[in-house]
Structure formats: structure tokens, C-alpha cells
Amino acid sequence: MELNSQKLRRLAPECDPLRIGTGWRPEDLEKPQIMIESTFGDSHPGSGHLDRLVEAVREGVREAGGFGARYFCTDICDGESQGTDGINYSLASREMIANMIEIHAGATPFDAGVYLASCDKGMPANLMGLARANIPSVVVPGGTMKAGPDLLTLEQLGMYSARYQRGEIDEEKLAWAKQNACPGCGACSFIGTASTMQIMAEALGLALPGSALLPADSPDLLIYAKRAGAAAVAMAETPGMRPSDLITAESFENAILVHAAVSGSTNCLLHLPAIAHEFGIEITGDTFDRLHRNARYLLDIRPAGRWPAECFYYAGGVPAIMEEIRDSLHLDVMTVTGRTLGENLDELRGNGFYERCRGWLSEFNDRYGLSLSREDIIRPYERPLGTDGSIAVLKGNLAPEGAVIKHTACPKEMFHAVLRARPFDSEEECLDAVLKHRVQKGDAVFIRYEGPKGSGMPEMFYTSEAISSDAELGRSIALITDGRFSGASTGPVIGHCSPEAADGGPIALVEEGDLIEIDIPARRLAIVGICGERKTPEEIDAVLEERRARFCPRAPKYQKGVLALFARLAASPMKGAYLTYGNEKEQKDDINSENQGKGKE
């Protein structure tokens, strides 16, 4: 089989001299050419260490007889931009990184790719980008940072900040938390969006078995990176190893079942549908809800559990989770190893993987004076933490397309509730009201116009932390938004409410004093009363129609630049907020017309 890169050399005579000028040797030009794409940069701990992994990949490529070329597109950090308008760029950055990967791979064809990322948008962006490039591809997850003193991890900082603003702790205690929450590189040490998406990369079969969420300073991570480089060379020379050859709807179902077992971030409901969309596969909130129902939730890792994320690997990582839910998985799906998922799991049982993990757990126990066992971290299937997955998709007249709640992080008191609506049109207004106690028990606090078209769909992190860290409010009110939440968020928080307010969704029509019903077991989110009085569904519909007739759409918040483009083209939150590049209905109609024309011919 002729390699893609060799075809390019014949078509573009300038290619050889330009690559020689870059530092390639003439003999390198004949080798399988591997694009090594990473989010390396000094932007945050999740990407600051990836250069070491890139060099390990290059070494693996070189030893396997290939040549590796480094490409970079750095991601930004939600944590560093949290609480400012900078957070509005976060979700849009996913699309831009995916676009750059498409450009890198499309402008200068390669024979295979290795993709390295750690964090919230960088990892899903690379998964979207590799689907577009569609050359044989291996993902290297960048790992997790270790916990700080007293097992301090970054998701606790929102709680410290809220307590400081309420006068419960002094500035010295807050400064201690800030200076110790991130002791090194890697994704934040909890099952937030970054950790979740690393796990998803392996669960989809796009990363080497056992490679997700190792401690970032682990020598094992460098070994996996080197192996990934060698694997990419082998895949380049093997037919049928493109992502489109490997990934199926069943691959995504496996990933969602793992998501349920680890109590993954709600942001995964944005990212997996967007990644699936690139493969031409439809994954919706309903898919998540169907697979989470009756699924076992097994992982005792923060923010829903007790331990930092490094413990996930010490307990056996993704393979150990998959072994516990093995009977529910599609074991015949193909992976980047060239073998099925079932074959990969069988091999790990005999190659010393779990023994190495136990050794790391022993070191962790010695470091902190603990005596944790694997079962303390990943519960056996027979003794789960929960039996209904970890998220629910709620629907009703308030969210006809759906809204998302992580019920494993929600107080049981809020599983059934009727609350009074307190709508706010920005997070800043709402956070001020919460911190100054203008929000009372029994309120349903709304933050709207924060969806993709409203402001880029930022996280409502500080407001959710202010509520969940308040002993009284955290169990007696709910926060509902068309924005999203951090993977670290806990408490009675409901996001992705669709259609969003900027699209004229019912959330834009909510008024002070409306009665809002939340019923998580019934998957219901609805307006059930007006001005504090219960009404029939027909009466509610009539009121909403009257309000809709008076509704005036707000002018877009951003009139130029990336966020204006994102607002104009983003799909709804429950579809994944990917860029639609115009009216999707018109595109489908055009495709249908073309197909009908072909049929007549």
C-alpha cells in the first residue's frame, strides 16, 4: 500500500526542500510521516507538560521507522478565566482547535496522527479534529495532577472562595488553599470535564488500554506516549485503521456506560454528541438518559466521591471500570490496538497491568497514612454507590429539548420539589443576590441568556458553589440555566436548558413567582403555576403563548469576532453546541433533494 505522504511528494515538488529546510533529513522523507498534534503551551497545568510527552511520542515514532512532525494548538483554562467574560471563550475554543487540527492535517497530508491533550476543551477538540482528519490516529491522554496537602484539590477552591466572601474564613486560609490546590501538572484532580474526557478517549477505543488519567508525573505515562508513537506507525501501514473504520454507535454506547459508572461531568453531554456528529453518528441527551437508567455508579472519586483523581489509576483505571460493567458493554468493537475491546481487557489481566496499579496504590497509602483498597475507590458491581447512573435529562414545558442534572451530586431533598421562580439575566446579577442573601429557601434561581447563542455558554461555577456551600440554600433551592456547569459543580444545579433564552426558549419566558416543578425520577422540569398559584397544563400553555407574543429577542451580546461567529452558528446545548455552518434544516433539505435527483437519474 502506498502511503499518503509519498503521493503528496509527487504532487508538490516544493515539499521535499521545505521539509529539509525545517530539519528533516533526506532519508526521513521516505518514512511514514506522523503528525503529532498537541495542546502544549504555558496556558495551564493541563498542557504545560505535554512537550515531554510529545518527545516520547517522537521517540516511539522514530524507533518504529517513522518520522514525527510536531503541531500545536494550545487550549485555554476555564479555571483561569472563571468569573470573568474570558470564560465565554471556553466552549468556542473547542471548535477553533478542531478547525486548526483539520487545517493542519488537510493542508499537508500525513500517514497517521498522535493527539495529546488533557483538559476540558482540548481533549474533545482533538477527538473532533481526528475524526475530520480521518487518518489512523492514537490519543495520548495527558494525565492528572496529584492532590496537594491534606488531599486538597482544585474543585474545593470555589467552596473556600464562597466561605471567604461570607466571612467564614480569613484571607490567610483562602491564600493557603490557592497556593496548594495545584501542586503540579496534569488535569485537575477530580472527575471534572478534563478527567471525564480523558476517560472517554480510552472508552471509545481511541487511546491505548490503561492510558487514561495516570498521574502526569508517572513514568508509565511516558511509556504509553512512546508506545502510541510506535502504534501510529504500525497503523499507518495497516489498512482499515482510520477512526471512521473503528468508531461505531456501539463505541459511543460503551463510552456512555463508562460515563455513568464514573459519574462523569455533565459537559460530556456537550462533547460526546459533538464528537459523534463528526463521525456522522447521532448521540443525544436521550441516549445518555436511556443508558444511565439502571446503570451502576461505581467510582468514589471527587467531586461526587471522597478521593482525588490520581486514585482512579491506582485502582485500575478505565479497564477496571470496564471489567465491572463488562456484561453491559459491546466487547466486539474495534480499537486502536487492532484488537477488540474484549481482547484488550483479556490481555490486561495477564500482562501485569493491575499489579503495577496496586503498587502505585500502596505508595499513595504510605504517602498519606491511609489503607485504601481497590474496592474503596472502584466499588464492585454488586456494591455500587448508585444504581441509576449519574445524570438525568429532564424535559417539560420549561425545557422541551431537555436539561441536564448530575443527580449523584444533588441532595435527595431536591429530587422532588416545587419552587418559586427567581429569574436573572446574567450570572453576575444572580451571584450577587445569592451572596447577599436575597435568595431564599424554596426559590428556583434562573440564570438565562448564558447559552451558546447568548454568551458562548460559560460555566455558572461560582454561583453553583455559593449555593452548594451554603448549608441551608444547598438543600432548599435549585439553580437552572441555559448555560453549563463546571465538572466540579455539585448541588441542585440544572444546566443546558434547551431551547436557550436567546433562541426564545421557554426559559426566557419565566417570570418572578412562577411555580417550577422538579421531579428527577420522572425526568420532569416544568412550569406548573403562575404568581404562586397552581394552574392546569392548558392554563400554563395559554400564559406562555401570551408571554411569547410579547417577547422581544435581545440583541446579540457579541457583534464581531469569534463569539459572534459562535453565537450565529452554534447548535442547541442538548445537541452539543457544535458549529452548524448555517441552517441545518436547509442543509438536510438540500441533501434530500440531491438524493431524490440521483434516484430519478
mmCIF file of C-alpha atoms in Angstrom, residues 147 180 259 297 303 331 453 482 531 559 567:
data_model
loop_
_atom_site.group_PDB
_atom_site.id
_atom_site.type_symbol
_atom_site.label_atom_id
_atom_site.label_comp_id
_atom_site.label_asym_id
_atom_site.label_seq_id
_atom_site.Cartn_x
_atom_site.Cartn_y
_atom_site.Cartn_z
ATOM 1 C CA ALA A 147 -3.506 16.162 45.242
ATOM 2 C CA ASN A 180 -1.622 24.419 47.411
ATOM 3 C CA HIS A 259 -19.549 7.790 31.939
ATOM 4 C CA TYR A 297 -22.337 4.140 39.507
ATOM 5 C CA PRO A 303 -16.421 15.770 43.327
ATOM 6 C CA LEU A 331 -16.975 -6.182 23.605
ATOM 7 C CA LYS A 453 -26.065 31.924 21.324
ATOM 8 C CA ASP A 482 -29.218 27.551 29.701
ATOM 9 C CA CYS A 531 -47.861 34.066 40.590
ATOM 10 C CA GLN A 559 -21.268 41.736 17.368
ATOM 11 C CA ALA A 567 -23.435 32.637 18.550
#
